[in-house]
mmCIF file of C-alpha atoms in Angstrom:
data_model
loop_
_atom_site.group_PDB
_atom_site.id
_atom_site.type_symbol
_atom_site.label_atom_id
_atom_site.label_comp_id
_atom_site.label_asym_id
_atom_site.label_seq_id
_atom_site.Cartn_x
_atom_site.Cartn_y
_atom_site.Cartn_z
ATOM 1 C CA UNK N 1 137.945 97.702 125.696
ATOM 2 C CA UNK N 2 136.206 100.475 127.808
ATOM 3 C CA UNK N 3 134.355 98.144 130.311
ATOM 4 C CA UNK N 4 132.416 100.694 132.563
ATOM 5 C CA UNK N 5 128.734 100.756 131.897
ATOM 6 C CA UNK N 6 126.900 103.536 129.594
ATOM 7 C CA UNK N 7 125.795 104.459 132.962
ATOM 8 C CA UNK N 8 128.784 104.705 135.078
ATOM 9 C CA UNK N 9 130.539 106.890 131.869
ATOM 10 C CA UNK N 10 130.241 110.250 133.515
ATOM 11 C CA UNK N 11 132.513 112.229 130.478
ATOM 12 C CA UNK N 12 130.956 112.916 126.992
ATOM 13 C CA UNK N 13 127.965 111.535 127.305
ATOM 14 C CA UNK N 14 126.129 112.968 130.396
ATOM 15 C CA UNK N 15 128.460 116.084 130.374
ATOM 16 C CA UNK N 16 128.514 117.550 127.212
ATOM 17 C CA UNK N 17 125.308 115.120 125.324
ATOM 18 C CA UNK N 18 127.517 114.209 123.058
ATOM 19 C CA UNK N 19 125.864 111.718 120.358
ATOM 20 C CA UNK N 20 128.656 110.490 118.944
ATOM 21 C CA UNK N 21 129.648 109.013 122.682
ATOM 22 C CA UNK N 22 126.116 107.757 123.236
ATOM 23 C CA UNK N 23 126.933 105.876 119.912
ATOM 24 C CA UNK N 24 130.230 103.977 120.421
ATOM 25 C CA UNK N 25 128.965 103.674 123.916
ATOM 26 C CA UNK N 26 125.934 101.524 122.207
ATOM 27 C CA UNK N 27 128.525 99.754 120.317
ATOM 28 C CA UNK N 28 130.525 98.876 122.689
ATOM 29 C CA UNK N 29 127.492 97.660 125.458
ATOM 30 C CA UNK N 30 126.426 95.271 122.892
ATOM 31 C CA UNK N 31 130.134 93.806 122.873
ATOM 32 C CA UNK N 32 130.017 93.668 126.723
ATOM 33 C CA UNK N 33 126.300 92.148 127.044
ATOM 34 C CA UNK N 34 128.149 89.651 124.714
ATOM 35 C CA UNK N 35 130.981 88.648 126.758
ATOM 36 C CA UNK N 36 128.397 88.400 130.071
ATOM 37 C CA UNK N 37 127.011 85.619 127.663
ATOM 38 C CA UNK N 38 129.847 83.578 126.778
ATOM 39 C CA UNK N 39 132.128 84.234 130.093
ATOM 40 C CA UNK N 40 130.987 80.488 131.447
ATOM 41 C CA UNK N 41 130.949 78.497 128.275
ATOM 42 C CA UNK N 42 133.887 76.374 127.278
ATOM 43 C CA UNK N 43 136.836 77.854 125.355
ATOM 44 C CA UNK N 44 136.040 76.619 121.810
ATOM 45 C CA UNK N 45 132.008 77.657 122.160
ATOM 46 C CA UNK N 46 133.080 81.216 123.258
ATOM 47 C CA UNK N 47 134.959 81.201 120.385
ATOM 48 C CA UNK N 48 132.427 80.435 117.811
ATOM 49 C CA UNK N 49 130.182 82.672 119.498
ATOM 50 C CA UNK N 50 132.988 85.717 119.477
ATOM 51 C CA UNK N 51 133.400 85.364 115.718
ATOM 52 C CA UNK N 52 129.715 84.510 114.765
ATOM 53 C CA UNK N 53 128.335 87.486 116.902
ATOM 54 C CA UNK N 54 131.231 89.997 118.123
ATOM 55 C CA UNK N 55 133.534 89.994 115.543
ATOM 56 C CA UNK N 56 130.635 91.632 113.145
ATOM 57 C CA UNK N 57 130.151 94.378 115.938
ATOM 58 C CA UNK N 58 133.822 94.938 116.478
ATOM 59 C CA UNK N 59 133.838 95.284 112.334
ATOM 60 C CA UNK N 60 131.072 97.907 112.405
ATOM 61 C CA UNK N 61 132.633 99.348 115.507
ATOM 62 C CA UNK N 62 135.826 99.622 113.722
ATOM 63 C CA UNK N 63 134.334 101.235 110.603
ATOM 64 C CA UNK N 64 132.224 103.619 112.778
ATOM 65 C CA UNK N 65 135.841 104.620 114.263
ATOM 66 C CA UNK N 66 137.194 105.632 110.667
ATOM 67 C CA UNK N 67 134.075 106.832 109.481
ATOM 68 C CA UNK N 68 133.943 109.539 112.106
ATOM 69 C CA UNK N 69 137.345 110.166 112.671
ATOM 70 C CA UNK N 70 136.801 111.992 109.696
ATOM 71 C CA UNK N 71 133.984 114.055 110.565
ATOM 72 C CA UNK N 72 135.332 115.916 114.242
ATOM 73 C CA UNK N 73 137.912 118.211 114.784
ATOM 74 C CA UNK N 74 141.371 116.478 114.590
ATOM 75 C CA UNK N 75 142.043 118.972 117.904
ATOM 76 C CA UNK N 76 139.510 117.815 119.967
ATOM 77 C CA UNK N 77 138.865 115.156 122.955
ATOM 78 C CA UNK N 78 136.696 112.752 120.308
ATOM 79 C CA UNK N 79 139.532 112.924 118.197
ATOM 80 C CA UNK N 80 141.752 111.888 120.303
ATOM 81 C CA UNK N 81 139.674 109.740 121.827
ATOM 82 C CA UNK N 82 138.246 107.482 118.268
ATOM 83 C CA UNK N 83 142.292 108.448 117.466
ATOM 84 C CA UNK N 84 143.641 106.508 120.311
ATOM 85 C CA UNK N 85 140.890 103.091 119.821
ATOM 86 C CA UNK N 86 141.944 103.044 116.238
ATOM 87 C CA UNK N 87 145.761 102.855 117.272
ATOM 88 C CA UNK N 88 145.344 100.090 119.395
ATOM 89 C CA UNK N 89 142.375 98.395 117.459
ATOM 90 C CA UNK N 90 144.678 95.137 117.444
ATOM 91 C CA UNK N 91 144.997 94.758 121.050
ATOM 92 C CA UNK N 92 141.590 96.002 122.122
ATOM 93 C CA UNK N 93 139.880 92.962 119.269
ATOM 94 C CA UNK N 94 142.138 90.271 120.261
ATOM 95 C CA UNK N 95 140.378 88.865 122.818
ATOM 96 C CA UNK N 96 138.046 87.778 119.674
ATOM 97 C CA UNK N 97 141.195 85.160 118.415
ATOM 98 C CA UNK N 98 142.310 83.752 121.807
ATOM 99 C CA UNK N 99 138.665 82.195 123.595
ATOM 100 C CA UNK N 100 141.077 82.351 126.888
ATOM 101 C CA UNK N 101 141.876 86.264 126.490
ATOM 102 C CA UNK N 102 139.218 88.632 128.368
ATOM 103 C CA UNK N 103 137.433 91.712 126.697
ATOM 104 C CA UNK N 104 139.722 93.586 128.918
ATOM 105 C CA UNK N 105 141.657 93.828 131.764
ATOM 106 C CA UNK N 106 139.415 94.825 134.724
ATOM 107 C CA UNK N 107 140.454 92.246 136.720
ATOM 108 C CA UNK N 108 144.155 92.586 136.923
ATOM 109 C CA UNK N 109 143.749 96.789 137.709
ATOM 110 C CA UNK N 110 141.754 96.002 140.405
ATOM 111 C CA UNK N 111 144.349 93.377 141.840
ATOM 112 C CA UNK N 112 146.526 96.386 141.322
ATOM 113 C CA UNK N 113 144.565 99.070 142.642
ATOM 114 C CA UNK N 114 145.780 98.993 146.075
ATOM 115 C CA UNK N 115 149.420 98.732 145.552
ATOM 116 C CA UNK N 116 149.419 101.941 142.642
ATOM 117 C CA UNK N 117 147.481 103.892 144.912
ATOM 118 C CA UNK N 118 149.295 103.495 147.482
ATOM 119 C CA UNK N 119 152.500 104.095 145.853
ATOM 120 C CA UNK N 120 152.486 108.130 146.465
ATOM 121 C CA UNK N 121 151.164 107.673 149.551
ATOM 122 C CA UNK N 122 154.023 105.799 151.080
ATOM 123 C CA UNK N 123 156.480 108.459 150.017
ATOM 124 C CA UNK N 124 155.221 109.957 152.921
ATOM 125 C CA UNK N 125 156.147 107.180 154.918
ATOM 126 C CA UNK N 126 158.503 109.459 157.304
ATOM 127 C CA UNK N 127 162.093 107.796 156.606
ATOM 128 C CA UNK N 128 163.905 105.217 153.882
ATOM 129 C CA UNK N 129 162.995 102.551 157.621
ATOM 130 C CA UNK N 130 159.102 103.668 157.772
ATOM 131 C CA UNK N 131 159.011 103.272 154.601
ATOM 132 C CA UNK N 132 160.470 99.721 153.738
ATOM 133 C CA UNK N 133 158.113 98.652 157.486
ATOM 134 C CA UNK N 134 155.097 99.803 155.601
ATOM 135 C CA UNK N 135 155.990 98.065 152.405
ATOM 136 C CA UNK N 136 156.915 95.045 154.728
ATOM 137 C CA UNK N 137 153.099 95.479 156.447
ATOM 138 C CA UNK N 138 151.158 95.821 153.213
ATOM 139 C CA UNK N 139 152.918 92.423 151.873
ATOM 140 C CA UNK N 140 151.561 90.499 154.000
ATOM 141 C CA UNK N 141 148.289 92.054 154.815
ATOM 142 C CA UNK N 142 148.243 91.603 150.592
ATOM 143 C CA UNK N 143 149.591 87.543 150.627
ATOM 144 C CA UNK N 144 147.439 87.102 153.422
ATOM 145 C CA UNK N 145 144.098 88.809 151.678
ATOM 146 C CA UNK N 146 145.466 86.142 148.681
ATOM 147 C CA UNK N 147 145.541 82.974 150.662
ATOM 148 C CA UNK N 148 142.294 83.779 151.758
ATOM 149 C CA UNK N 149 142.285 85.357 154.998
ATOM 150 C CA UNK N 150 141.135 87.969 157.143
ATOM 151 C CA UNK N 151 143.667 90.317 156.806
ATOM 152 C CA UNK N 152 142.647 91.694 160.299
ATOM 153 C CA UNK N 153 141.704 88.751 161.758
ATOM 154 C CA UNK N 154 145.071 87.727 160.710
ATOM 155 C CA UNK N 155 147.460 90.379 161.496
ATOM 156 C CA UNK N 156 145.548 90.564 164.773
ATOM 157 C CA UNK N 157 146.453 86.681 165.581
ATOM 158 C CA UNK N 158 150.083 87.399 164.322
ATOM 159 C CA UNK N 159 150.784 90.531 166.648
ATOM 160 C CA UNK N 160 149.436 88.335 169.743
ATOM 161 C CA UNK N 161 151.309 84.851 169.010
ATOM 162 C CA UNK N 162 154.486 87.128 167.820
ATOM 163 C CA UNK N 163 155.935 87.645 171.181
ATOM 164 C CA UNK N 164 155.932 84.056 172.356
ATOM 165 C CA UNK N 165 156.918 82.489 168.988
ATOM 166 C CA UNK N 166 159.883 80.898 169.288
ATOM 167 C CA UNK N 167 162.327 82.166 165.924
ATOM 168 C CA UNK N 168 163.120 78.786 164.362
ATOM 169 C CA UNK N 169 158.882 78.094 163.768
ATOM 170 C CA UNK N 170 158.774 82.191 162.935
ATOM 171 C CA UNK N 171 157.547 81.112 159.208
ATOM 172 C CA UNK N 172 153.970 79.462 160.747
ATOM 173 C CA UNK N 173 152.881 82.598 160.779
ATOM 174 C CA UNK N 174 153.958 83.608 157.624
ATOM 175 C CA UNK N 175 150.291 84.235 155.432
ATOM 176 C CA UNK N 176 150.847 80.807 153.203
ATOM 177 C CA UNK N 177 151.274 78.616 156.668
ATOM 178 C CA UNK N 178 149.458 80.129 158.870
ATOM 179 C CA UNK N 179 146.533 78.219 160.765
ATOM 180 C CA UNK N 180 144.310 80.726 163.199
ATOM 181 C CA UNK N 181 145.398 79.733 166.682
ATOM 182 C CA UNK N 182 143.032 77.553 168.758
#
């Protein structure tokens, strides 16, 4: 499901004043509002509310998409967007039947965004060796972040300690073992 709030969607609504886009966003907004309400509930409660309240909205959305697909020209962006949603309807509504599945995968996408954005930048590291070094440093920084450390503080401490650290104890400087020097 698309997760942006209606005010954050620049495309068809604000640029072209599309009534169709506005209508569908209202339905999506209802689904997301309900998800915000049930996000902290126990899985069984979440599933029951999704089935009772979100499924009828999703069913209405599906019917609306089917009707609109017949109304809009087959070569336009709106038709392609509707067709995209209908072709993936099972995946888009999977969360309605599984309380452990979120309404979207934004959390995962936000976690991998730095890697995806950096991928092209790393091609211009200068050489294969420089690229490998950049990858190693980025891995350390991201691992530090995943282990709850401030990446700057972690890297500063490690780089200060590294020249005097015995090779036999180098593992102590890895993010999952690291403790700030006293």
